[in-house]
PDB file of C-alpha atoms in Angstrom:
ATOM      1  CA  HIS A   1      -1.987 -31.803 -28.055  1.00  0.00           C
ATOM      2  CA  ALA A   2      -5.094 -33.349 -26.521  1.00  0.00           C
ATOM      3  CA  LEU A   3      -5.393 -35.809 -29.412  1.00  0.00           C
ATOM      4  CA  PHE A   4      -2.009 -37.368 -28.680  1.00  0.00           C
ATOM      5  CA  HIS A   5      -1.311 -39.385 -25.539  1.00  0.00           C
ATOM      6  CA  LEU A   6       1.639 -41.388 -26.820  1.00  0.00           C
ATOM      7  CA  THR A   7       5.015 -41.822 -25.167  1.00  0.00           C
ATOM      8  CA  ASN A   8       6.774 -40.188 -28.118  1.00  0.00           C
ATOM      9  CA  GLN A   9       4.444 -37.398 -29.044  1.00  0.00           C
ATOM     10  CA  PRO A  10       4.961 -35.451 -32.246  1.00  0.00           C
ATOM     11  CA  THR A  11       5.886 -31.793 -31.884  1.00  0.00           C
ATOM     12  CA  ILE A  12       3.033 -29.679 -33.226  1.00  0.00           C
ATOM     13  CA  SER A  13       3.038 -26.034 -34.280  1.00  0.00           C
ATOM     14  CA  TYR A  14      -0.187 -24.093 -34.840  1.00  0.00           C
ATOM     15  CA  LEU A  15      -0.900 -21.448 -37.450  1.00  0.00           C
ATOM     16  CA  PRO A  16      -4.113 -19.485 -37.984  1.00  0.00           C
ATOM     17  CA  SER A  17      -3.960 -20.062 -41.752  1.00  0.00           C
ATOM     18  CA  LEU A  18      -1.847 -21.530 -44.541  1.00  0.00           C
ATOM     19  CA  GLN A  19      -1.091 -18.023 -45.782  1.00  0.00           C
ATOM     20  CA  VAL A  20       0.532 -17.097 -42.478  1.00  0.00           C
ATOM     21  CA  GLY A  21       2.747 -20.161 -42.792  1.00  0.00           C
ATOM     22  CA  LEU A  22       3.783 -19.150 -46.299  1.00  0.00           C
ATOM     23  CA  ASN A  23       4.572 -15.615 -45.114  1.00  0.00           C
ATOM     24  CA  LEU A  24       6.778 -16.975 -42.341  1.00  0.00           C
ATOM     25  CA  ARG A  25       8.943 -19.108 -44.628  1.00  0.00           C
ATOM     26  CA  HIS A  26      11.499 -16.325 -44.966  1.00  0.00           C
ATOM     27  CA  ALA A  27      11.237 -14.980 -41.420  1.00  0.00           C
ATOM     28  CA  PRO A  28      14.638 -14.681 -39.707  1.00  0.00           C
ATOM     29  CA  SER A  29      15.473 -17.327 -37.119  1.00  0.00           C
ATOM     30  CA  LEU A  30      16.785 -16.810 -33.606  1.00  0.00           C
ATOM     31  CA  PRO A  31      20.558 -16.504 -33.284  1.00  0.00           C
ATOM     32  CA  SER A  32      22.487 -18.670 -30.840  1.00  0.00           C
ATOM     33  CA  PRO A  33      21.697 -18.040 -27.124  1.00  0.00           C
ATOM     34  CA  PRO A  34      24.759 -15.820 -26.340  1.00  0.00           C
ATOM     35  CA  ASP A  35      23.876 -13.430 -29.185  1.00  0.00           C
ATOM     36  CA  ARG A  36      20.180 -12.951 -28.415  1.00  0.00           C
ATOM     37  CA  SER A  37      18.745  -9.659 -27.190  1.00  0.00           C
ATOM     38  CA  LEU A  38      15.648  -9.323 -25.003  1.00  0.00           C
ATOM     39  CA  LEU A  39      13.058  -6.590 -24.575  1.00  0.00           C
ATOM     40  CA  CYS A  40      11.211  -7.275 -21.318  1.00  0.00           C
ATOM     41  CA  ILE A  41       8.082  -5.343 -20.285  1.00  0.00           C
ATOM     42  CA  GLU A  42       7.605  -6.191 -16.624  1.00  0.00           C
ATOM     43  CA  ASN A  43       4.396  -5.963 -14.628  1.00  0.00           C
ATOM     44  CA  PRO A  44       3.277  -2.374 -15.458  1.00  0.00           C
ATOM     45  CA  LYS A  45       1.685  -0.608 -12.479  1.00  0.00           C
ATOM     46  CA  HIS A  46      -1.951   0.043 -13.392  1.00  0.00           C
ATOM     47  CA  THR A  47      -4.488   1.343 -10.858  1.00  0.00           C
ATOM     48  CA  GLY A  48      -7.353  -0.999 -10.026  1.00  0.00           C
ATOM     49  CA  LEU A  49      -5.748  -4.190 -11.314  1.00  0.00           C
ATOM     50  CA  ALA A  50      -4.786  -6.984  -8.958  1.00  0.00           C
ATOM     51  CA  PRO A  51      -1.049  -7.400  -8.324  1.00  0.00           C
ATOM     52  CA  LEU A  52       0.667 -10.352  -9.983  1.00  0.00           C
ATOM     53  CA  PRO A  53       2.847 -11.775  -7.202  1.00  0.00           C
ATOM     54  CA  HIS A  54       4.976 -13.957  -9.469  1.00  0.00           C
ATOM     55  CA  ALA A  55       5.481 -11.467 -12.306  1.00  0.00           C
ATOM     56  CA  VAL A  56       8.606  -9.844 -10.837  1.00  0.00           C
ATOM     57  CA  VAL A  57      10.193 -13.232 -10.142  1.00  0.00           C
ATOM     58  CA  GLU A  58       9.391 -14.439 -13.650  1.00  0.00           C
ATOM     59  CA  ALA A  59      10.844 -11.322 -15.282  1.00  0.00           C
ATOM     60  CA  GLU A  60      14.031 -11.399 -13.190  1.00  0.00           C
ATOM     61  CA  PHE A  61      14.614 -15.049 -14.041  1.00  0.00           C
ATOM     62  CA  ILE A  62      14.101 -14.431 -17.776  1.00  0.00           C
ATOM     63  CA  ARG A  63      16.300 -11.317 -17.836  1.00  0.00           C
ATOM     64  CA  ASN A  64      19.166 -13.309 -16.357  1.00  0.00           C
ATOM     65  CA  ARG A  65      19.030 -15.776 -19.248  1.00  0.00           C
ATOM     66  CA  PHE A  66      20.217 -13.061 -21.685  1.00  0.00           C
ATOM     67  CA  HIS A  67      23.456 -11.129 -22.114  1.00  0.00           C
ATOM     68  CA  HIS A  68      21.739  -8.233 -23.908  1.00  0.00           C
ATOM     69  CA  THR A  69      18.601  -6.977 -22.151  1.00  0.00           C
ATOM     70  CA  THR A  70      16.412  -3.894 -22.289  1.00  0.00           C
ATOM     71  CA  SER A  71      13.611  -3.678 -19.731  1.00  0.00           C
ATOM     72  CA  ARG A  72      10.767  -1.440 -18.675  1.00  0.00           C
ATOM     73  CA  ARG A  73       9.592  -2.255 -15.153  1.00  0.00           C
ATOM     74  CA  GLY A  74       6.515  -1.197 -13.212  1.00  0.00           C
ATOM     75  CA  LYS A  75       6.133   2.583 -13.428  1.00  0.00           C
ATOM     76  CA  GLU A  76       8.641   2.767 -16.316  1.00  0.00           C
ATOM     77  CA  ALA A  77       6.312   0.840 -18.635  1.00  0.00           C
ATOM     78  CA  THR A  78       4.379   3.854 -19.957  1.00  0.00           C
ATOM     79  CA  LEU A  79       2.782   4.202 -23.368  1.00  0.00           C
ATOM     80  CA  ASP A  80       5.345   6.759 -24.586  1.00  0.00           C
ATOM     81  CA  SER A  81       8.189   4.551 -23.372  1.00  0.00           C
ATOM     82  CA  LEU A  82       6.838   1.538 -25.236  1.00  0.00           C
ATOM     83  CA  LYS A  83       6.159   3.500 -28.413  1.00  0.00           C
ATOM     84  CA  ALA A  84       9.808   4.512 -28.477  1.00  0.00           C
ATOM     85  CA  ILE A  85      11.320   1.171 -27.543  1.00  0.00           C
ATOM     86  CA  LEU A  86       9.157  -0.864 -29.931  1.00  0.00           C
ATOM     87  CA  GLN A  87      10.841   0.991 -32.778  1.00  0.00           C
ATOM     88  CA  GLN A  88      14.071  -0.803 -31.859  1.00  0.00           C
ATOM     89  CA  SER A  89      14.878  -4.330 -32.969  1.00  0.00           C
ATOM     90  CA  HIS A  90      15.304  -7.120 -30.437  1.00  0.00           C
ATOM     91  CA  HIS A  91      15.312 -10.848 -30.995  1.00  0.00           C
ATOM     92  CA  VAL A  92      12.856 -11.597 -28.180  1.00  0.00           C
ATOM     93  CA  LEU A  93       9.967  -9.668 -26.630  1.00  0.00           C
ATOM     94  CA  HIS A  94       8.483 -10.744 -23.301  1.00  0.00           C
ATOM     95  CA  PHE A  95       5.497  -9.054 -21.647  1.00  0.00           C
ATOM     96  CA  ASN A  96       3.980  -9.954 -18.299  1.00  0.00           C
ATOM     97  CA  GLY A  97       1.063  -8.036 -16.879  1.00  0.00           C
ATOM     98  CA  HIS A  98      -2.652  -7.606 -17.487  1.00  0.00           C
ATOM     99  CA  ALA A  99      -4.582  -7.676 -20.753  1.00  0.00           C
ATOM    100  CA  SER A 100      -8.152  -6.821 -21.655  1.00  0.00           C
ATOM    101  CA  TYR A 101      -9.782  -8.605 -24.588  1.00  0.00           C
ATOM    102  CA  ASP A 102     -12.510  -6.889 -26.619  1.00  0.00           C
ATOM    103  CA  PHE A 103     -14.135  -9.404 -28.944  1.00  0.00           C
ATOM    104  CA  ASP A 104     -16.643  -6.957 -30.396  1.00  0.00           C
ATOM    105  CA  ARG A 105     -13.926  -4.407 -31.228  1.00  0.00           C
ATOM    106  CA  PRO A 106     -10.703  -6.388 -31.647  1.00  0.00           C
ATOM    107  CA  LYS A 107      -8.528  -3.313 -32.222  1.00  0.00           C
ATOM    108  CA  GLN A 108      -9.456  -2.133 -28.701  1.00  0.00           C
ATOM    109  CA  THR A 109      -7.954  -5.272 -27.160  1.00  0.00           C
ATOM    110  CA  SER A 110      -5.183  -3.903 -24.964  1.00  0.00           C
ATOM    111  CA  LEU A 111      -2.246  -4.442 -22.641  1.00  0.00           C
ATOM    112  CA  ALA A 112      -2.425  -2.506 -19.366  1.00  0.00           C
ATOM    113  CA  LEU A 113       0.506  -0.116 -18.861  1.00  0.00           C
ATOM    114  CA  ALA A 114       1.738   2.263 -16.168  1.00  0.00           C
ATOM    115  CA  ASN A 115       0.010   5.616 -15.496  1.00  0.00           C
ATOM    116  CA  ASP A 116      -3.305   3.824 -16.146  1.00  0.00           C
ATOM    117  CA  GLU A 117      -2.536   3.819 -19.872  1.00  0.00           C
ATOM    118  CA  VAL A 118      -3.054   0.984 -22.344  1.00  0.00           C
ATOM    119  CA  LEU A 119      -1.452  -0.206 -25.550  1.00  0.00           C
ATOM    120  CA  THR A 120      -4.267  -1.188 -27.892  1.00  0.00           C
ATOM    121  CA  LEU A 121      -4.061  -3.648 -30.727  1.00  0.00           C
ATOM    122  CA  GLY A 122      -4.733  -0.810 -33.153  1.00  0.00           C
ATOM    123  CA  GLN A 123      -1.742   1.135 -31.814  1.00  0.00           C
ATOM    124  CA  LEU A 124       0.472  -1.940 -32.001  1.00  0.00           C
ATOM    125  CA  ILE A 125      -0.456  -2.456 -35.651  1.00  0.00           C
ATOM    126  CA  GLN A 126       0.794   1.058 -36.389  1.00  0.00           C
ATOM    127  CA  LEU A 127       4.027   0.614 -34.402  1.00  0.00           C
ATOM    128  CA  LEU A 128       5.250  -2.780 -35.555  1.00  0.00           C
ATOM    129  CA  GLU A 129       7.362  -3.400 -38.623  1.00  0.00           C
ATOM    130  CA  PRO A 130       8.277  -6.792 -40.160  1.00  0.00           C
ATOM    131  CA  ASP A 131      11.170  -8.740 -38.664  1.00  0.00           C
ATOM    132  CA  ARG A 132      11.259  -6.624 -35.500  1.00  0.00           C
ATOM    133  CA  PHE A 133      11.231  -9.769 -33.287  1.00  0.00           C
ATOM    134  CA  GLN A 134      11.790 -13.495 -33.806  1.00  0.00           C
ATOM    135  CA  LEU A 135      10.021 -14.659 -30.625  1.00  0.00           C
ATOM    136  CA  VAL A 136       7.235 -13.035 -28.603  1.00  0.00           C
ATOM    137  CA  THR A 137       5.918 -14.387 -25.293  1.00  0.00           C
ATOM    138  CA  LEU A 138       2.929 -12.844 -23.541  1.00  0.00           C
ATOM    139  CA  THR A 139       2.095 -13.780 -19.954  1.00  0.00           C
ATOM    140  CA  ALA A 140      -0.954 -11.541 -19.881  1.00  0.00           C
ATOM    141  CA  CYS A 141      -3.532 -12.267 -17.185  1.00  0.00           C
ATOM    142  CA  GLU A 142      -6.828 -11.004 -18.532  1.00  0.00           C
ATOM    143  CA  THR A 143      -8.839  -8.548 -16.489  1.00  0.00           C
ATOM    144  CA  GLY A 144     -12.274  -9.793 -17.579  1.00  0.00           C
ATOM    145  CA  SER A 145     -13.837 -13.204 -18.032  1.00  0.00           C
ATOM    146  CA  LEU A 146     -13.441 -14.940 -21.382  1.00  0.00           C
ATOM    147  CA  ARG A 147     -16.429 -15.925 -23.422  1.00  0.00           C
ATOM    148  CA  ARG A 148     -16.539 -19.057 -25.533  1.00  0.00           C
ATOM    149  CA  ALA A 149     -15.881 -16.859 -28.561  1.00  0.00           C
ATOM    150  CA  ALA A 150     -12.364 -16.383 -27.245  1.00  0.00           C
ATOM    151  CA  ILE A 151     -10.915 -19.559 -28.681  1.00  0.00           C
ATOM    152  CA  ALA A 152     -12.550 -19.018 -32.064  1.00  0.00           C
ATOM    153  CA  THR A 153     -11.369 -15.431 -32.343  1.00  0.00           C
ATOM    154  CA  GLU A 154      -8.010 -15.589 -30.568  1.00  0.00           C
ATOM    155  CA  TYR A 155      -6.096 -14.876 -33.739  1.00  0.00           C
ATOM    156  CA  VAL A 156      -7.916 -11.565 -34.122  1.00  0.00           C
ATOM    157  CA  GLY A 157      -5.601 -10.357 -31.419  1.00  0.00           C
ATOM    158  CA  PHE A 158      -1.994  -9.850 -30.444  1.00  0.00           C
ATOM    159  CA  ALA A 159      -0.825 -13.197 -31.812  1.00  0.00           C
ATOM    160  CA  SER A 160      -2.161 -12.399 -35.287  1.00  0.00           C
ATOM    161  CA  VAL A 161      -0.510  -8.973 -35.344  1.00  0.00           C
ATOM    162  CA  PHE A 162       2.904 -10.395 -34.485  1.00  0.00           C
ATOM    163  CA  LEU A 163       2.513 -13.286 -36.928  1.00  0.00           C
ATOM    164  CA  ARG A 164       1.509 -10.864 -39.675  1.00  0.00           C
ATOM    165  CA  ASN A 165       4.747  -8.985 -39.013  1.00  0.00           C
ATOM    166  CA  GLN A 166       6.806 -12.144 -39.537  1.00  0.00           C
ATOM    167  CA  VAL A 167       7.381 -13.096 -35.908  1.00  0.00           C
ATOM    168  CA  ALA A 168       7.881 -16.817 -36.363  1.00  0.00           C
ATOM    169  CA  HIS A 169       7.025 -17.820 -32.783  1.00  0.00           C
ATOM    170  CA  VAL A 170       4.321 -16.312 -30.569  1.00  0.00           C
ATOM    171  CA  ILE A 171       3.308 -17.751 -27.195  1.00  0.00           C
ATOM    172  CA  SER A 172       0.153 -16.423 -25.551  1.00  0.00           C
ATOM    173  CA  SER A 173      -2.715 -17.928 -23.571  1.00  0.00           C
ATOM    174  CA  LEU A 174      -6.153 -18.842 -24.908  1.00  0.00           C
ATOM    175  CA  TRP A 175      -7.748 -18.506 -21.480  1.00  0.00           C
ATOM    176  CA  SER A 176      -7.185 -16.991 -18.052  1.00  0.00           C
ATOM    177  CA  ILE A 177      -4.034 -18.298 -16.364  1.00  0.00           C
ATOM    178  CA  GLU A 178      -2.995 -18.347 -12.714  1.00  0.00           C
ATOM    179  CA  SER A 179       0.058 -16.193 -11.967  1.00  0.00           C
ATOM    180  CA  ALA A 180       2.195 -18.971 -10.434  1.00  0.00           C
ATOM    181  CA  SER A 181       1.503 -21.468 -13.232  1.00  0.00           C
ATOM    182  CA  GLY A 182       2.215 -18.901 -15.920  1.00  0.00           C
ATOM    183  CA  ALA A 183       5.489 -17.922 -14.258  1.00  0.00           C
ATOM    184  CA  LEU A 184       6.633 -21.539 -13.900  1.00  0.00           C
ATOM    185  CA  PHE A 185       5.818 -22.218 -17.523  1.00  0.00           C
ATOM    186  CA  MET A 186       7.744 -19.205 -18.801  1.00  0.00           C
ATOM    187  CA  MET A 187      10.760 -19.757 -16.553  1.00  0.00           C
ATOM    188  CA  TYR A 188      11.138 -23.372 -17.636  1.00  0.00           C
ATOM    189  CA  PHE A 189      10.528 -22.431 -21.278  1.00  0.00           C
ATOM    190  CA  TYR A 190      13.292 -19.815 -21.263  1.00  0.00           C
ATOM    191  CA  ARG A 191      15.608 -22.244 -19.481  1.00  0.00           C
ATOM    192  CA  GLN A 192      15.041 -24.743 -22.288  1.00  0.00           C
ATOM    193  CA  LEU A 193      15.590 -22.000 -24.842  1.00  0.00           C
ATOM    194  CA  GLN A 194      18.889 -21.023 -23.229  1.00  0.00           C
ATOM    195  CA  GLN A 195      20.057 -24.631 -23.478  1.00  0.00           C
ATOM    196  CA  GLY A 196      19.846 -24.417 -27.269  1.00  0.00           C
ATOM    197  CA  ASN A 197      16.410 -25.873 -27.956  1.00  0.00           C
ATOM    198  CA  SER A 198      14.270 -24.306 -30.660  1.00  0.00           C
ATOM    199  CA  PRO A 199      11.157 -22.403 -29.468  1.00  0.00           C
ATOM    200  CA  VAL A 200       8.931 -25.259 -30.655  1.00  0.00           C
ATOM    201  CA  LYS A 201      10.941 -27.947 -28.841  1.00  0.00           C
ATOM    202  CA  ALA A 202      11.296 -25.751 -25.743  1.00  0.00           C
ATOM    203  CA  PHE A 203       7.517 -25.238 -25.668  1.00  0.00           C
ATOM    204  CA  HIS A 204       6.843 -28.959 -26.074  1.00  0.00           C
ATOM    205  CA  ALA A 205       9.332 -29.851 -23.302  1.00  0.00           C
ATOM    206  CA  THR A 206       7.771 -27.271 -20.979  1.00  0.00           C
ATOM    207  CA  GLN A 207       4.270 -28.621 -21.541  1.00  0.00           C
ATOM    208  CA  HIS A 208       5.471 -32.127 -20.726  1.00  0.00           C
ATOM    209  CA  TRP A 209       7.391 -30.954 -17.624  1.00  0.00           C
ATOM    210  CA  LEU A 210       4.534 -28.937 -16.156  1.00  0.00           C
ATOM    211  CA  ARG A 211       1.997 -31.674 -16.848  1.00  0.00           C
ATOM    212  CA  HIS A 212       4.006 -34.178 -14.781  1.00  0.00           C
ATOM    213  CA  LEU A 213       5.340 -31.811 -12.118  1.00  0.00           C
ATOM    214  CA  THR A 214       4.726 -32.760  -8.470  1.00  0.00           C
ATOM    215  CA  VAL A 215       4.993 -30.597  -5.353  1.00  0.00           C
ATOM    216  CA  ARG A 216       7.882 -32.714  -4.056  1.00  0.00           C
ATOM    217  CA  HIS A 217       9.837 -32.325  -7.291  1.00  0.00           C
ATOM    218  CA  LEU A 218       9.135 -28.598  -7.431  1.00  0.00           C
ATOM    219  CA  LEU A 219      10.416 -28.052  -3.871  1.00  0.00           C
ATOM    220  CA  ARG A 220      13.564 -29.998  -4.708  1.00  0.00           C
ATOM    221  CA  LEU A 221      14.136 -27.759  -7.722  1.00  0.00           C
ATOM    222  CA  TYR A 222      13.612 -24.664  -5.570  1.00  0.00           C
ATOM    223  CA  ARG A 223      16.220 -25.832  -3.037  1.00  0.00           C
ATOM    224  CA  MET A 224      18.731 -26.572  -5.796  1.00  0.00           C
ATOM    225  CA  ALA A 225      18.120 -23.199  -7.431  1.00  0.00           C
ATOM    226  CA  LEU A 226      18.552 -21.384  -4.123  1.00  0.00           C
ATOM    227  CA  LYS A 227      22.080 -22.789  -3.822  1.00  0.00           C
ATOM    228  CA  GLN A 228      23.024 -21.842  -7.376  1.00  0.00           C
ATOM    229  CA  ILE A 229      21.603 -18.377  -8.059  1.00  0.00           C
ATOM    230  CA  SER A 230      23.381 -15.100  -7.415  1.00  0.00           C
ATOM    231  CA  PRO A 231      22.321 -13.096  -4.314  1.00  0.00           C
ATOM    232  CA  GLU A 232      21.905 -10.139  -6.683  1.00  0.00           C
ATOM    233  CA  GLN A 233      18.743 -11.782  -8.013  1.00  0.00           C
ATOM    234  CA  THR A 234      16.848 -10.415  -5.030  1.00  0.00           C
ATOM    235  CA  ALA A 235      13.269 -11.105  -6.134  1.00  0.00           C
ATOM    236  CA  LEU A 236      14.074 -14.683  -7.083  1.00  0.00           C
ATOM    237  CA  CYS A 237      16.019 -15.310  -3.848  1.00  0.00           C
ATOM    238  CA  ARG A 238      13.179 -13.926  -1.750  1.00  0.00           C
ATOM    239  CA  PHE A 239      10.625 -16.029  -3.605  1.00  0.00           C
ATOM    240  CA  LEU A 240      12.619 -19.266  -3.273  1.00  0.00           C
ATOM    241  CA  LYS A 241      13.273 -18.755   0.439  1.00  0.00           C
ATOM    242  CA  THR A 242       9.553 -18.205   1.016  1.00  0.00           C
ATOM    243  CA  GLU A 243       8.566 -21.288  -0.950  1.00  0.00           C
ATOM    244  CA  VAL A 244      10.976 -23.694   0.747  1.00  0.00           C
ATOM    245  CA  SER A 245      10.418 -22.420   4.291  1.00  0.00           C
TER     246      SER A 245
END
C-alpha cells in the first residue's frame, strides 16, 4: 500500500464494505495446489480490438500450473460457451482479454468475447451462484479511457458481483494496464500460488517482486525458464526465445 514503505510491510486486504467481509466469513477456501481446478478464458477474438501480444503466453503459463483445467481460447470463447461453462464449479477463474467499463450504466460493463459478443455485468449477475469460485483473476485491458470516477465506482463492477457471490479473492485492475506488465504480474502470482502461498500472500509477494524487478534480472529469469520448460509449451517457448535473443 502507498502508505507503507517499511521493510516488513503488513499484508493488506481490501473490501468494499464491512458487510461484504461478514458475508465472506463462511466462504470456502482454496484446496491444496494439486487439487485445484481452473477455468481459463483466453484472449477472445473480438473484431476491432487491438491484439494482446502477451495474453496467450500468460494463459499458457497459468494453465500449466494446474492439473485440472478447462479453457476457452480465442474463437471458442463465445457467449453461449461461457453461459454453459459458468454453470460448472471450478476453484479458480482466470480471464484475459478486453473489457469495457460503463460508469453511467454499470450493468452494461462488459467483457469482450468471440464473434463480437460481450458478457455484460447484468448477464453475469444472472449466471453466477454462490461458492462457484474461490479465486477470480481478471487481466482485462479496457477498451476506453478511464475517468476519475473509476476508482470511486470500481466496486460497482465485476469485483463486486464476484464478492457478492462469496468469491473470497478477486484480483482486477483499477486502471488501464500494459499487456506485458499484466502478464508478468499474473504469471508470478500464479507461481507463488502454486508454491502454497495464500492468495493474499501471493499478491503481496508479486507486488514486491514487480516493484523491484530490473531488466537484467528479468532476462536472467527468462534464460532459466527457457532451460526448464517443456517444448510443448509452444507460446511460452517462442516468447522466451524472442525476449532473450
